[in-house]
């Protein structure tokens, strides 16, 4: 099996938001797809380590705001590289709108939002697959949607040149967010502290 075949799948990018009690939160997702038109349903797989996952599981409501090619790397850092358990991601974010089911849409760096109510949740181990009825939505701009490929080539900053390390240490870089790990060997169970992706998403940096 050539696992790099999986890299040829294309993905969109989204801010996935939920509200539980008085708390709003959101994370970055690349797995929102429409699964049926009649009825209009979408699916999203969410990593269980995200607070947004628990909030969707508990409330059965979410909004997927579609990131556009105008989205900044700051947007990805804000929603993707920190946890809602540590910070209030919506404290200083004013470009938002309350949607039909009470969850927030993000209006900056996005071209549309789709609001949905969960009808089934399937446990996939590391993730939960949510299927949901679309209940609200709006187009916000004509800017093209950002694909994961576009993020890699145009939004994520180009990596800085890495200097040779002392003591034979090697350098691995997270291909998703750019986080750098230094050491003798990258632990197989390592998880990126910024974007939570596994060791398999790291590459050895040639120095
Ligand atoms: Fe990462």
Tab-separated table of C-alpha atoms and ligand atoms in Angstrom:
chain	number	residue	atom	x	y	z
A	1	UNK	CA	0.000	0.000	0.000
A	2	UNK	CA	1.339	3.381	-1.035
A	3	UNK	CA	0.059	5.637	1.752
A	4	UNK	CA	1.006	8.748	-0.209
A	5	UNK	CA	-1.969	7.941	-2.467
A	6	UNK	CA	-4.050	9.449	0.362
A	7	UNK	CA	-2.306	12.801	-0.247
A	8	UNK	CA	-4.078	13.005	-3.615
A	9	UNK	CA	-7.477	13.438	-1.942
A	10	UNK	CA	-8.582	17.077	-2.016
A	11	UNK	CA	-10.159	18.841	0.949
A	12	UNK	CA	-11.838	22.119	1.761
A	13	UNK	CA	-11.088	24.037	4.948
A	14	UNK	CA	-13.601	25.229	7.496
A	15	UNK	CA	-14.036	26.839	10.897
A	16	UNK	CA	-16.306	24.464	12.778
A	17	UNK	CA	-18.171	26.199	15.599
A	18	UNK	CA	-20.393	25.052	18.464
A	19	UNK	CA	-22.052	26.618	21.503
A	20	UNK	CA	-22.630	24.932	24.850
A	21	UNK	CA	-24.178	26.947	27.660
A	22	UNK	CA	-22.768	30.449	27.271
A	23	UNK	CA	-19.516	29.262	25.674
A	24	UNK	CA	-18.789	29.571	21.971
A	25	UNK	CA	-15.850	27.691	20.526
A	26	UNK	CA	-14.433	26.669	17.167
A	27	UNK	CA	-11.742	24.592	15.490
A	28	UNK	CA	-10.335	24.071	11.996
A	29	UNK	CA	-11.740	21.169	9.986
A	30	UNK	CA	-10.982	19.766	6.526
A	31	UNK	CA	-13.676	17.089	6.436
A	32	UNK	CA	-16.990	18.857	5.798
A	33	UNK	CA	-18.797	17.360	2.782
A	34	UNK	CA	-22.347	17.333	1.483
A	35	UNK	CA	-23.575	13.718	1.569
A	36	UNK	CA	-27.166	14.069	0.264
A	37	UNK	CA	-29.130	16.840	-1.475
A	38	UNK	CA	-32.678	15.685	-0.655
A	39	UNK	CA	-32.691	16.001	2.281
A	40	UNK	CA	-29.799	18.444	2.400
A	41	UNK	CA	-27.257	16.764	4.670
A	42	UNK	CA	-23.578	17.215	5.447
A	43	UNK	CA	-21.004	15.074	7.242
A	44	UNK	CA	-17.984	16.063	9.304
A	45	UNK	CA	-15.418	13.947	11.170
A	46	UNK	CA	-14.069	15.700	14.286
A	47	UNK	CA	-11.058	14.682	16.381
A	48	UNK	CA	-12.108	13.767	19.923
A	49	UNK	CA	-9.264	15.834	21.418
A	50	UNK	CA	-10.981	19.041	20.266
A	51	UNK	CA	-13.266	20.791	22.738
A	52	UNK	CA	-15.552	21.561	19.786
A	53	UNK	CA	-16.022	17.791	19.370
A	54	UNK	CA	-17.484	17.433	22.877
A	55	UNK	CA	-19.664	20.511	22.406
A	56	UNK	CA	-21.160	19.152	19.158
A	57	UNK	CA	-21.669	15.719	20.757
A	58	UNK	CA	-23.493	17.335	23.706
A	59	UNK	CA	-25.612	19.870	21.778
A	60	UNK	CA	-26.048	18.290	18.287
A	61	UNK	CA	-25.560	21.705	16.681
A	62	UNK	CA	-22.754	23.302	14.675
A	63	UNK	CA	-21.886	25.735	11.915
A	64	UNK	CA	-19.214	25.199	9.274
A	65	UNK	CA	-17.861	28.518	7.972
A	66	UNK	CA	-16.120	27.936	4.627
A	67	UNK	CA	-12.591	29.403	4.612
A	68	UNK	CA	-11.731	31.337	1.453
A	69	UNK	CA	-8.421	32.095	-0.251
A	70	UNK	CA	-8.440	35.399	1.682
A	71	UNK	CA	-8.111	33.593	5.033
A	72	UNK	CA	-4.874	34.507	6.808
A	73	UNK	CA	-2.447	32.135	8.535
A	74	UNK	CA	-3.475	33.983	11.729
A	75	UNK	CA	-6.972	32.541	11.283
A	76	UNK	CA	-5.536	29.022	11.200
A	77	UNK	CA	-3.360	29.719	14.242
A	78	UNK	CA	-6.280	31.282	16.117
A	79	UNK	CA	-8.724	28.408	15.571
A	80	UNK	CA	-6.341	25.507	14.900
A	81	UNK	CA	-3.240	25.845	17.082
A	82	UNK	CA	-4.754	26.616	20.505
A	83	UNK	CA	-7.494	25.010	22.576
A	84	UNK	CA	-10.799	26.482	23.664
A	85	UNK	CA	-10.020	24.893	27.035
A	86	UNK	CA	-7.266	27.509	27.498
A	87	UNK	CA	-8.598	30.579	25.702
A	88	UNK	CA	-11.886	32.145	24.634
A	89	UNK	CA	-11.433	32.161	20.848
A	90	UNK	CA	-14.381	34.507	20.355
A	91	UNK	CA	-13.474	37.096	22.979
A	92	UNK	CA	-11.948	39.578	20.537
A	93	UNK	CA	-13.534	38.260	17.352
A	94	UNK	CA	-16.208	40.704	16.216
A	95	UNK	CA	-16.853	39.500	12.652
A	96	UNK	CA	-19.375	36.839	13.624
A	97	UNK	CA	-23.085	36.197	13.284
A	98	UNK	CA	-25.486	34.075	15.330
A	99	UNK	CA	-27.096	31.493	13.012
A	100	UNK	CA	-30.505	29.769	13.085
A	101	UNK	CA	-29.489	27.094	15.611
A	102	UNK	CA	-27.624	29.503	17.917
A	103	UNK	CA	-24.068	28.645	16.837
A	104	UNK	CA	-21.752	31.339	15.449
A	105	UNK	CA	-20.734	31.872	11.838
A	106	UNK	CA	-17.316	33.408	11.156
A	107	UNK	CA	-17.643	36.241	8.616
A	108	UNK	CA	-13.972	37.151	8.005
A	109	UNK	CA	-11.743	35.073	5.700
A	110	UNK	CA	-14.772	32.990	4.752
A	111	UNK	CA	-17.091	32.896	1.729
A	112	UNK	CA	-20.135	31.119	3.190
A	113	UNK	CA	-21.471	29.396	6.267
A	114	UNK	CA	-23.570	26.251	6.608
A	115	UNK	CA	-25.461	25.550	9.823
A	116	UNK	CA	-26.618	22.032	10.678
A	117	UNK	CA	-28.265	19.883	13.358
A	118	UNK	CA	-26.777	16.442	14.038
A	119	UNK	CA	-28.930	13.371	13.307
A	120	UNK	CA	-26.291	10.689	13.925
A	121	UNK	CA	-22.868	10.355	15.549
A	122	UNK	CA	-20.636	7.381	14.745
A	123	UNK	CA	-17.631	6.563	16.938
A	124	UNK	CA	-14.567	6.099	14.707
A	125	UNK	CA	-11.977	5.725	17.484
A	126	UNK	CA	-9.928	8.913	17.251
A	127	UNK	CA	-12.825	10.838	15.664
A	128	UNK	CA	-16.606	11.022	15.672
A	129	UNK	CA	-18.402	11.161	12.331
A	130	UNK	CA	-21.389	13.501	12.551
A	131	UNK	CA	-24.177	13.448	9.941
A	132	UNK	CA	-26.364	16.551	10.103
A	133	UNK	CA	-29.395	18.238	8.529
A	134	UNK	CA	-28.605	21.649	7.031
A	135	UNK	CA	-30.888	24.257	8.643
A	136	UNK	CA	-29.283	27.583	7.656
A	137	UNK	CA	-26.683	29.006	5.317
A	138	UNK	CA	-25.547	32.111	3.482
A	139	UNK	CA	-23.006	33.096	0.828
A	140	UNK	CA	-20.668	35.813	2.138
A	141	UNK	CA	-18.326	36.502	-0.799
A	142	UNK	CA	-17.312	35.411	-4.302
A	143	UNK	CA	-13.707	34.643	-3.306
A	144	UNK	CA	-12.791	31.016	-4.075
A	145	UNK	CA	-12.875	28.464	-1.264
A	146	UNK	CA	-9.474	27.584	0.189
A	147	UNK	CA	-8.481	23.971	-0.421
A	148	UNK	CA	-5.947	22.170	1.783
A	149	UNK	CA	-3.572	22.292	-1.190
A	150	UNK	CA	-4.022	26.076	-1.438
A	151	UNK	CA	-3.308	26.392	2.295
A	152	UNK	CA	-0.070	24.402	1.901
A	153	UNK	CA	1.155	26.440	-1.074
A	154	UNK	CA	-0.162	29.959	-0.418
A	155	UNK	CA	-1.311	30.500	3.187
A	156	UNK	CA	1.155	28.544	5.360
A	157	UNK	CA	4.416	30.527	5.638
A	158	UNK	CA	7.426	29.105	3.825
A	159	UNK	CA	9.707	27.353	6.362
A	160	UNK	CA	12.806	29.234	7.461
A	161	UNK	CA	16.221	27.760	6.746
A	162	UNK	CA	17.213	25.327	9.494
A	163	UNK	CA	20.699	25.545	10.984
A	164	UNK	CA	22.779	22.425	11.709
A	165	UNK	CA	22.130	21.231	15.280
A	166	UNK	CA	24.791	20.393	17.862
A	167	UNK	CA	25.220	16.841	19.197
A	168	UNK	CA	23.813	15.139	16.110
A	169	UNK	CA	20.271	16.262	16.814
A	170	UNK	CA	17.855	15.964	13.945
A	171	UNK	CA	14.974	18.240	13.021
A	172	UNK	CA	11.448	17.202	12.052
A	173	UNK	CA	8.834	19.644	10.775
A	174	UNK	CA	5.054	19.261	10.945
A	175	UNK	CA	3.771	19.367	7.365
A	176	UNK	CA	0.413	20.724	8.524
A	177	UNK	CA	1.410	23.736	10.637
A	178	UNK	CA	5.211	24.096	10.484
A	179	UNK	CA	5.981	23.187	14.128
A	180	UNK	CA	9.625	22.088	14.525
A	181	UNK	CA	10.783	19.181	16.718
A	182	UNK	CA	14.456	18.649	17.615
A	183	UNK	CA	15.888	15.394	18.984
A	184	UNK	CA	17.636	12.097	18.310
A	185	UNK	CA	14.443	10.512	17.034
A	186	UNK	CA	10.807	11.606	16.667
A	187	UNK	CA	8.706	9.444	19.050
A	188	UNK	CA	6.186	7.316	17.111
A	189	UNK	CA	3.364	8.440	19.401
A	190	UNK	CA	4.311	12.125	19.105
A	191	UNK	CA	1.436	14.563	18.624
A	192	UNK	CA	2.028	18.053	17.253
A	193	UNK	CA	1.452	20.499	20.126
A	194	UNK	CA	0.097	23.140	17.737
A	195	UNK	CA	-2.232	21.326	15.331
A	196	UNK	CA	-2.596	17.932	17.090
A	197	UNK	CA	-1.603	15.941	14.009
A	198	UNK	CA	0.344	12.666	14.547
A	199	UNK	CA	4.026	11.829	13.953
A	200	UNK	CA	3.156	10.541	10.467
A	201	UNK	CA	2.504	14.150	9.410
A	202	UNK	CA	6.106	15.151	10.243
A	203	UNK	CA	8.998	15.125	7.773
A	204	UNK	CA	12.704	14.918	8.494
A	205	UNK	CA	14.316	18.230	7.531
A	206	UNK	CA	17.442	17.858	5.433
A	207	UNK	CA	20.148	20.199	6.745
B	1	LIG	FE1	1.340	20.631	13.450
